Short mmCIF file of C-alpha atoms and ligand atoms in Angstrom, two decimals:
data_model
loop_
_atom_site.label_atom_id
_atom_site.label_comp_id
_atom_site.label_asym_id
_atom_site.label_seq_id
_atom_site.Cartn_x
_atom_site.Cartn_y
_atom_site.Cartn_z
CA UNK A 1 58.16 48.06 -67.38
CA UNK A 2 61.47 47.91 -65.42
CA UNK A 3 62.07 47.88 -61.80
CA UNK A 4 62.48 51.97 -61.20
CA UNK A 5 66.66 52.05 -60.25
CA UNK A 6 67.00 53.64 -56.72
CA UNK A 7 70.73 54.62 -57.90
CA UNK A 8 68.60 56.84 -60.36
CA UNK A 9 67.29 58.92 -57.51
CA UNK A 10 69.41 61.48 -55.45
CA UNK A 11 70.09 59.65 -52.20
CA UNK A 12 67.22 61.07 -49.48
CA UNK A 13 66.05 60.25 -46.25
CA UNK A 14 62.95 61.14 -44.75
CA UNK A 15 61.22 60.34 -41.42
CA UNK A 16 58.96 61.97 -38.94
CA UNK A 17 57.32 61.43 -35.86
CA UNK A 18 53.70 62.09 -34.44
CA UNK A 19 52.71 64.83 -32.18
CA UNK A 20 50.01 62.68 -30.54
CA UNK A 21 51.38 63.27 -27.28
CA UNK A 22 54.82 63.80 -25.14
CA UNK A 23 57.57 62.00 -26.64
CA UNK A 24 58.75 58.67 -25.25
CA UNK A 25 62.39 57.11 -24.62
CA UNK A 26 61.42 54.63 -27.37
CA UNK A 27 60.23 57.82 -30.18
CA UNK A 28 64.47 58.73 -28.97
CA UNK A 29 66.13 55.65 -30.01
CA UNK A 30 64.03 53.93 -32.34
CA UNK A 31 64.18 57.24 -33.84
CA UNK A 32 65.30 60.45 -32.89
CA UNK A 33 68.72 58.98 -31.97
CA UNK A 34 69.32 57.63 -35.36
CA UNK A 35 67.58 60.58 -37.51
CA UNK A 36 70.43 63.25 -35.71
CA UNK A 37 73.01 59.86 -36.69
CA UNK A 38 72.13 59.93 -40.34
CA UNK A 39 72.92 63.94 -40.90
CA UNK A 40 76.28 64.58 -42.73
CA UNK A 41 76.44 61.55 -45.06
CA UNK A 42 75.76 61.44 -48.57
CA UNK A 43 71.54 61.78 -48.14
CA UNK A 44 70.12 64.99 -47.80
CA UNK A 45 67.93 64.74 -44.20
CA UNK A 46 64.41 65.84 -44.41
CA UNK A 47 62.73 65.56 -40.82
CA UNK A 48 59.37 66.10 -40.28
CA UNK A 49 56.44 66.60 -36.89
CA UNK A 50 53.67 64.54 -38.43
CA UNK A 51 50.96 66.95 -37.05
CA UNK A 52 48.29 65.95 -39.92
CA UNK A 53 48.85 62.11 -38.51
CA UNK A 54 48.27 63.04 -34.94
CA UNK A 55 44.92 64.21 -36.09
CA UNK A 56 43.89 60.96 -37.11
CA UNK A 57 42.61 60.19 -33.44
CA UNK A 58 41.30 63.45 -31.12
CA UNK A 59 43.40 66.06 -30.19
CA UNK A 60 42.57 68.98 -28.25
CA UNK A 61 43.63 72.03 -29.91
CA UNK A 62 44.99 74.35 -27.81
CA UNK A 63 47.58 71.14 -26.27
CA UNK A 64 48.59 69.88 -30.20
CA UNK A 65 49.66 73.33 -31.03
CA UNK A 66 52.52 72.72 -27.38
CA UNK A 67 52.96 69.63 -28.35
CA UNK A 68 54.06 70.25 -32.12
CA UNK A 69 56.66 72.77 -30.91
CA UNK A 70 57.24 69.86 -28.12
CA UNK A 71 58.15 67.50 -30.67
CA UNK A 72 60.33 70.08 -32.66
CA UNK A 73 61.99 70.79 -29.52
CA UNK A 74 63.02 67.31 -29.07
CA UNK A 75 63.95 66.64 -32.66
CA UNK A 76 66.98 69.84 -32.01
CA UNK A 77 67.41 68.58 -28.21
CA UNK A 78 68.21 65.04 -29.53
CA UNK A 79 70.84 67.01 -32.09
CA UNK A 80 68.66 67.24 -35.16
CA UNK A 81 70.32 70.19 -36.73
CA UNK A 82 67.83 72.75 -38.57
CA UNK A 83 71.30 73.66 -40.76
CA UNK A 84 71.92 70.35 -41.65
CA UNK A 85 68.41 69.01 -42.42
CA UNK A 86 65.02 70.65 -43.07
CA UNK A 87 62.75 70.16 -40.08
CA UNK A 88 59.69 71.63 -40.26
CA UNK A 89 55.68 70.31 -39.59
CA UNK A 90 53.52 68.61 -42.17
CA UNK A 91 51.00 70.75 -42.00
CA UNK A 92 52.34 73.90 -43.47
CA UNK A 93 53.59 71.77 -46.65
CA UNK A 94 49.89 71.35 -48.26
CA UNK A 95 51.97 69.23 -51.10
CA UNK A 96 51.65 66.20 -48.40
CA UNK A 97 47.73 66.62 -48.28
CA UNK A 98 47.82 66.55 -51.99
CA UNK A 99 49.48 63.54 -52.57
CA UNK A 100 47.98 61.86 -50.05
CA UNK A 101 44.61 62.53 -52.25
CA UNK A 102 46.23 61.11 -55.58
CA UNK A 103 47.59 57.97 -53.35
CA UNK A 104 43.92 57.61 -52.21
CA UNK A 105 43.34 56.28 -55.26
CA UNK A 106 46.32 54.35 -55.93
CA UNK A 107 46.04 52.00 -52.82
CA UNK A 108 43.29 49.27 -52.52
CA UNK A 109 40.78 49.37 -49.46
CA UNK A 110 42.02 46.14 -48.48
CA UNK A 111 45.08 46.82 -48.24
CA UNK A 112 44.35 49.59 -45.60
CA UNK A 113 42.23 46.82 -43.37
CA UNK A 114 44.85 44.69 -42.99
CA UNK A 115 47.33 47.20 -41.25
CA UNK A 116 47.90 46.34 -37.55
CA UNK A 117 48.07 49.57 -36.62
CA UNK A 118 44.76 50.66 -37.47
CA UNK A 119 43.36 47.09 -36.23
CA UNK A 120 45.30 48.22 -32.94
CA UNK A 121 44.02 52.20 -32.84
CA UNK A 122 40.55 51.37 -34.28
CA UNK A 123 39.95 48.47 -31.74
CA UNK A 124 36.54 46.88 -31.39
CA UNK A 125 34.70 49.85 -32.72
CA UNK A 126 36.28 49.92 -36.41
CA UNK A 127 32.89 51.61 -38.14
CA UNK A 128 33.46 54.71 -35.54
CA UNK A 129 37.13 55.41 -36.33
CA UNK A 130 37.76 58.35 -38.46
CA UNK A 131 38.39 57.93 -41.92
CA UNK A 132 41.75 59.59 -41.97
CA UNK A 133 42.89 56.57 -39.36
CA UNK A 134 42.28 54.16 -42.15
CA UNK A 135 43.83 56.09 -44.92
CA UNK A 136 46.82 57.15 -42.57
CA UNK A 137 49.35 54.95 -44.50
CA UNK A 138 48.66 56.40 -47.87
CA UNK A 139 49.64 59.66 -45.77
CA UNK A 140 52.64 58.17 -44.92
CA UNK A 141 53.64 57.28 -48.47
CA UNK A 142 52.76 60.82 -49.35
CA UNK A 143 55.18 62.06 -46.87
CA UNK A 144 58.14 59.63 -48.16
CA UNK A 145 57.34 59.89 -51.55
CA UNK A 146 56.60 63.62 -52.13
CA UNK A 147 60.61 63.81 -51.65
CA UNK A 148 61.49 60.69 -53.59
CA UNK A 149 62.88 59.18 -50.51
CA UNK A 150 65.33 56.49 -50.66
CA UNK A 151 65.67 55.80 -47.30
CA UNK A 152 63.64 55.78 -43.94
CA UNK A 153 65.12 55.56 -40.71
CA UNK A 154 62.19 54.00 -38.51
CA UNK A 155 61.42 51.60 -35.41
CA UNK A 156 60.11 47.87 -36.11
CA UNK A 157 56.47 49.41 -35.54
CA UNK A 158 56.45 51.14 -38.82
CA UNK A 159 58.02 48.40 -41.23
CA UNK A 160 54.40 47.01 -42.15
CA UNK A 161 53.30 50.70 -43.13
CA UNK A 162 56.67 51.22 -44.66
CA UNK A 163 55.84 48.19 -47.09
CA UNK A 164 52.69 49.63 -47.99
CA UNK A 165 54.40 52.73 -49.39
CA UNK A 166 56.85 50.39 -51.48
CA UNK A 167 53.33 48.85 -52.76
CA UNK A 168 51.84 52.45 -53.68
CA UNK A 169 55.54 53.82 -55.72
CA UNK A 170 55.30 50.08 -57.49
CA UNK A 171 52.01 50.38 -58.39
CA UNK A 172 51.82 53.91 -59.14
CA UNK A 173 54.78 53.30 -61.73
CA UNK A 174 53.37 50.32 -62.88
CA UNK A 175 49.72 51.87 -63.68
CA UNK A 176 51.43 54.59 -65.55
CA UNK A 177 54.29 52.96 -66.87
CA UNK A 178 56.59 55.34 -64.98
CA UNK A 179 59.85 54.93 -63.03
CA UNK A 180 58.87 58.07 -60.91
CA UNK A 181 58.83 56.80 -57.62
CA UNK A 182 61.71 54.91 -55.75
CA UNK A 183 61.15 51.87 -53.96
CA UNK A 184 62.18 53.28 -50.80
CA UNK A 185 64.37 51.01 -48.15
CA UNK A 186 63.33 50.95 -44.76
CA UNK A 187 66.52 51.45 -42.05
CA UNK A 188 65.28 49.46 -39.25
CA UNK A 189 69.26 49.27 -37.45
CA UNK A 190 70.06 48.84 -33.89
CA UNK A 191 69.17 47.02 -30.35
CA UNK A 192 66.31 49.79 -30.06
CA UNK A 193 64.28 49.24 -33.00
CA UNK A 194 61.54 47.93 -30.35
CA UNK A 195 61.54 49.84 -26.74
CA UNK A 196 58.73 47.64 -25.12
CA UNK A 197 56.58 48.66 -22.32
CA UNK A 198 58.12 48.99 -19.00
CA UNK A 199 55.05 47.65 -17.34
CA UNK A 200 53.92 45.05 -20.14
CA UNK A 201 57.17 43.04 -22.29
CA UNK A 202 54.78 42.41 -24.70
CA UNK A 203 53.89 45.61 -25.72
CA UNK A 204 55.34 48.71 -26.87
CA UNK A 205 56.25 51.66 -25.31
CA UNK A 206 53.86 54.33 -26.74
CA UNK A 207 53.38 57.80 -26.10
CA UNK A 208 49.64 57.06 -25.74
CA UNK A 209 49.31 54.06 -23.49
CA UNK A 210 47.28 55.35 -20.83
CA UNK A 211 49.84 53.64 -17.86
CA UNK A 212 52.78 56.72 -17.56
CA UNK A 213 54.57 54.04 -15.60
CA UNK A 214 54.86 52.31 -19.03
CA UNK A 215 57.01 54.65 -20.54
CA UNK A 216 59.87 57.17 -20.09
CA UNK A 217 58.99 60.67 -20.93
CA UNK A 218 61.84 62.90 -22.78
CA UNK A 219 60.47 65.75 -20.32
CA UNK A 220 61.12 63.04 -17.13
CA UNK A 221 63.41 64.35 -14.61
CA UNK A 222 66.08 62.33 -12.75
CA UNK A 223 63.42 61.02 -10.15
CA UNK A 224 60.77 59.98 -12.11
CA UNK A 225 63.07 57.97 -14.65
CA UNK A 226 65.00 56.35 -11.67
CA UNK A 227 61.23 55.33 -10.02
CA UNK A 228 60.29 54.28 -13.07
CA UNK A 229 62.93 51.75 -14.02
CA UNK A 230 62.70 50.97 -10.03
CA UNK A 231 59.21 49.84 -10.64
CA UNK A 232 59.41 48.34 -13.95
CA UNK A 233 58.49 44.90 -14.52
CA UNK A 234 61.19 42.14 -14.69
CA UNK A 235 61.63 38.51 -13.16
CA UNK A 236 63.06 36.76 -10.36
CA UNK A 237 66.48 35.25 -12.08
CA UNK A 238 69.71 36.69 -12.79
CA UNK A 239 71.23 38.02 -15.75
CA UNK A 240 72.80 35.58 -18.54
CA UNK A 241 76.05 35.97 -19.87
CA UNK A 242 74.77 36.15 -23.37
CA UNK A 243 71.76 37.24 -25.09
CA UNK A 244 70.36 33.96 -25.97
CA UNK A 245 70.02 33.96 -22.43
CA UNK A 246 67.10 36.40 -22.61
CA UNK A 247 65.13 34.93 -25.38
CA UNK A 248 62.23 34.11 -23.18
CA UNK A 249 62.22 36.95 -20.98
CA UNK A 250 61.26 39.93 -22.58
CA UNK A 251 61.00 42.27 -19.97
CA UNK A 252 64.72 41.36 -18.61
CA UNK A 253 65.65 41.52 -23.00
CA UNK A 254 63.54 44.93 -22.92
CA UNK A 255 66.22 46.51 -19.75
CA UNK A 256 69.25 45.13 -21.05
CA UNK A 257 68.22 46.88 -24.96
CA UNK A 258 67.87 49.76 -23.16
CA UNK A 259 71.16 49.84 -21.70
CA UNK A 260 73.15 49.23 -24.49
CA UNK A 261 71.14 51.62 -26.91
CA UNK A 262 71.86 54.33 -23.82
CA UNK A 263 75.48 53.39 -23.84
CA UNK A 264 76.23 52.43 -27.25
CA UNK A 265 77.42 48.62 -26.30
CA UNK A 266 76.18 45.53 -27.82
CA UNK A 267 73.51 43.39 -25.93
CA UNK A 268 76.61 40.97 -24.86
CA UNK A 269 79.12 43.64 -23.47
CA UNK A 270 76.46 44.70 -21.02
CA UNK A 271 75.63 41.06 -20.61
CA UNK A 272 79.51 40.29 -19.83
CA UNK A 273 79.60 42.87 -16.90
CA UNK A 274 76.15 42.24 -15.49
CA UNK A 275 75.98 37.87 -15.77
CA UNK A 276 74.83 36.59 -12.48
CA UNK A 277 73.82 39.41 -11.31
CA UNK A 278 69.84 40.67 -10.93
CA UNK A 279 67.90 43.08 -11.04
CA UNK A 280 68.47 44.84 -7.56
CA UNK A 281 72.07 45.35 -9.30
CA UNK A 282 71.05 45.69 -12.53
CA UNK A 283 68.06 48.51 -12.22
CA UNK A 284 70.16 51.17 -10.27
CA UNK A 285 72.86 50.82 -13.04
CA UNK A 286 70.51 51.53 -15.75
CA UNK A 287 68.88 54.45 -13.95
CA UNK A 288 72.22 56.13 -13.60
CA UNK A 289 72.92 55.24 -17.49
CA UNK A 290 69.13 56.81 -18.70
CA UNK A 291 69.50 59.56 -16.12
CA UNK A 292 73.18 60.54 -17.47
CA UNK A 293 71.44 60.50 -21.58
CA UNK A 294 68.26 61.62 -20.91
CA UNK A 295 69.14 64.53 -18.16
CA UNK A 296 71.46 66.66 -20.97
CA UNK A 297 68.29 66.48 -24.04
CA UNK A 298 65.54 67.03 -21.54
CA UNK A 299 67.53 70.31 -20.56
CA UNK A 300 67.87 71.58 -23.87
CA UNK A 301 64.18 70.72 -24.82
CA UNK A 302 63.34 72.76 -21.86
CA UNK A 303 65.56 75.39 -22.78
CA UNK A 304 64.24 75.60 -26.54
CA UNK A 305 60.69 75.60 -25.32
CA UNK A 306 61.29 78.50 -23.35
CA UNK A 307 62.07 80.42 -26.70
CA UNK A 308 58.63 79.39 -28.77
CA UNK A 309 58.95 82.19 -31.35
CA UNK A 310 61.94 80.76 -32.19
CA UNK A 311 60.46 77.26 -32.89
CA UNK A 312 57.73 78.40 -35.11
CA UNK A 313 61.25 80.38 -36.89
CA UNK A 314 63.03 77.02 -37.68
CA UNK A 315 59.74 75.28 -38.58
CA UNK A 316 58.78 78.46 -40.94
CA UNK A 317 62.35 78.00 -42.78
CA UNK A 318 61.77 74.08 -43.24
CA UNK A 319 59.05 74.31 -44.40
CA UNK A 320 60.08 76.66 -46.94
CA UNK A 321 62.99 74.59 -47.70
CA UNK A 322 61.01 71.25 -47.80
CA UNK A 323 57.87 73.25 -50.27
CA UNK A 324 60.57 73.85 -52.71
CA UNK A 325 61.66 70.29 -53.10
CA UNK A 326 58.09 68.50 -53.05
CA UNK A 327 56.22 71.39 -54.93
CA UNK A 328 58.31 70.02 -58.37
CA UNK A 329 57.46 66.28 -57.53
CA UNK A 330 53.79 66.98 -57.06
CA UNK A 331 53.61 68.61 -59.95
CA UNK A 332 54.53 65.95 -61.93
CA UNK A 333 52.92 63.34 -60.41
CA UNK A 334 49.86 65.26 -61.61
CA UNK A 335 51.34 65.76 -65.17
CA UNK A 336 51.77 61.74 -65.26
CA UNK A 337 48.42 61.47 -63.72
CA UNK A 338 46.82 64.00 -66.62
CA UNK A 339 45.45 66.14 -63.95
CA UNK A 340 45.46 69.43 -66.22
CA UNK A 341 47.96 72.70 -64.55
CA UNK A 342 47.13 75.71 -66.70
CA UNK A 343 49.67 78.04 -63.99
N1 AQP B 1 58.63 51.73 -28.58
C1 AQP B 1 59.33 52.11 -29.64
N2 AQP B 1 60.53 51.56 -29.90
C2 AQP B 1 61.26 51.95 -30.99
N3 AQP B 1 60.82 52.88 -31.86
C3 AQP B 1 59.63 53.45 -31.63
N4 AQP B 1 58.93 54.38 -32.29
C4 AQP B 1 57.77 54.62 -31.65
N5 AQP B 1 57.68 53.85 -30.57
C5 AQP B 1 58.82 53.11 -30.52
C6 AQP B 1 59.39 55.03 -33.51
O1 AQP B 1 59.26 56.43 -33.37
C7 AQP B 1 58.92 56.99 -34.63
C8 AQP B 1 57.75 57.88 -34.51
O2 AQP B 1 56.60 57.15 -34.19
P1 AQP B 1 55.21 57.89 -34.30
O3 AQP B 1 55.17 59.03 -33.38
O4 AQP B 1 54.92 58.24 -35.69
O5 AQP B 1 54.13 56.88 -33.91
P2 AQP B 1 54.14 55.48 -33.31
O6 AQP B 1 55.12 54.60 -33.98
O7 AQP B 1 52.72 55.02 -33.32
O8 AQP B 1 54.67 55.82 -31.84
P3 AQP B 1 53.90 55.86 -30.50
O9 AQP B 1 54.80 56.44 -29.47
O10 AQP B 1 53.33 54.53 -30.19
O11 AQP B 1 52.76 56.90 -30.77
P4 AQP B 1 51.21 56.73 -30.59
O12 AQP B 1 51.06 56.26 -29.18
O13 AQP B 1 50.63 58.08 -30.83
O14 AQP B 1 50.76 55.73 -31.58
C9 AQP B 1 58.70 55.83 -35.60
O15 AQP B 1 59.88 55.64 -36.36
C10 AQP B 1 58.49 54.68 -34.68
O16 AQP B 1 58.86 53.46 -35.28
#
């Protein structure tokens, strides 16, 4: 069997993000930033609030139901346009569920032990995680591959899990000597692709790390993103004129990616302005950069949350829009499969 050939598939991007809890200045340019980018061009843009994900650890009802409009609200704020690509929430698209069944039993346990992630999430207490935290990444490929995907715009976080779904469409079209699935290309791009921790360099900034300090919130006003980069961890020496100056110092590399994600500049023109300088320079300058990007989307997330009716409108239409496009490609998986549809 051949190699399926991506150019054989309509060009498609898909990506989403989890509503496990208030988004995060690195959920904005590792992806939100890029996703509103990537409208326009040749792909079609399917966008999706990863609600059956977030479920994977506890959530308390009553705040995942605010916090999926949340994320939808920040998906438009960030300039994710509902007329240009179909955003909508995983849940009301039972197609995902579905193929996350049939992928079930395409991917190998072992493959699902060996994901970080779930070595992260699970921690020490692996035999008490839920079952849906191991099996998340056949999810995932559900989600890509339900649309035939090409592409996925993500952070450096997901490109293990991203792999995995290449291993589930190869197998898949291997076992049933198909070329239905496309090997889908990951779009890990930019100085972003890894916001770490403002508290910790060596970790990343997550929407669940229990340290707020760690992380900018898209809902953060002016003051609380200025004290946060105020009080952010860095070190003692100035800046370098060039980024191999930074190699070793991840919380200085961590401010400095920041700045020129925020500003659209390459690592060395920040470098360039900055070299010799430190941080008491350096900090108040990025505050006034995050404050001037962040102020304008946390406004208009505010502003669309005030409307929620009008949310759960836009998501109703997606989802609409995205049933109609994965209903087809469901369907045949389970004709290849010889799962028997008599309507
Ligand atoms: N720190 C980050 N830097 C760059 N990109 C990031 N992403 C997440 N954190 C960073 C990207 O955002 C997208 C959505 O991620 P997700 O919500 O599905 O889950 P995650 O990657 O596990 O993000 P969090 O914030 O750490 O969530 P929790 O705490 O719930 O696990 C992905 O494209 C991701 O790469």
């Amino acid at each position: 069997m051949s190699e399926p050939q991506n150019s054989t598939f309509r060009p498609r991007i898909f990506s989403g993000i989890q509503p496990s809890g208030g988004l995060t200045l690195g959920n904005y340019l590792g992806a939100l930033k890029r996703f509103a980018a990537l409208q326009g061009g040749e792909a079609e843009t399917i966008y999706c609030v990863v609600d059956l994900h977030a479920i994977t650890v506890w959530q308390e009802p009553e705040q995942l139901r605010m916090r999926i409009r949340e994320a939808a609200a920040a998906f438009m704020a960030a300039g994710v346009d509902p007329a240009k690509s179909v955003l909508f929430n995983q849940s009301q698209v039972s197609a995902h569920a579905e193929m996350a069944w049939l992928f079930n039993t395409v991917a190998r346990v072992g493959w699902m032990y060996r994901m970080t992630q779930f070595k992260d999430k699970a921690g020490k207490n692996s035999e008490n995680a839920s079952l849906g935290l191991l099996a998340y990444p056949a999810l995932m490929a559900a989600d890509i591959l339900t649309y035939q995907a090409t592409a996925v715009p993500v952070g450096e976080d997901q490109k293990q899990h991203l792999e995995l779904t290449r291993d589930i469409a190869a197998k898949f079209n291997h076992d049933y000597k198909v070329d239905h699935f496309p090997i889908t290309q990951p779009l890990i791009e930019g100085v972003a692709t890894r916001v770490m921790s403002l508290r910790d360099g060596s970790k990343k900034m997550s929407k669940s790390d229990p340290s707020d300090a760690s992380r900018i919130n898209l809902t953060d006003d002016a003051d609380a993103i200025a004290q946060k980069i105020r009080k952010a961890r860095t070190d003692a020496d100035p800046l370098p004129g060039s980024a191999d100056g930074l190699k070793d110092r991840p919380e200085a590399r961590n401010l400095v990616n920041i700045y020129a994600a925020l500003s659209d500049e390459t690592v060395d023109q920040v470098l360039a302005r900055f070299e010799g300088q430190g941080f008491g320079a350096f900090k108040p300058a990025l505050a006034e950069v995050a404050v001037a990007s962040m102020a304008p989307i946390t406004k208009a997330m505010s502003d669309y949350m005030a409307d929620p009716a009008e949310i759960d409108r836009v998501l109703a239409d997606g989802a609409d829009r995205a049933e109609a496009i994965a209903r087809p490609i469901l369907d045949r998986t389970k004709d290849i499969m010889g799962l028997l549809r008599t309507r």
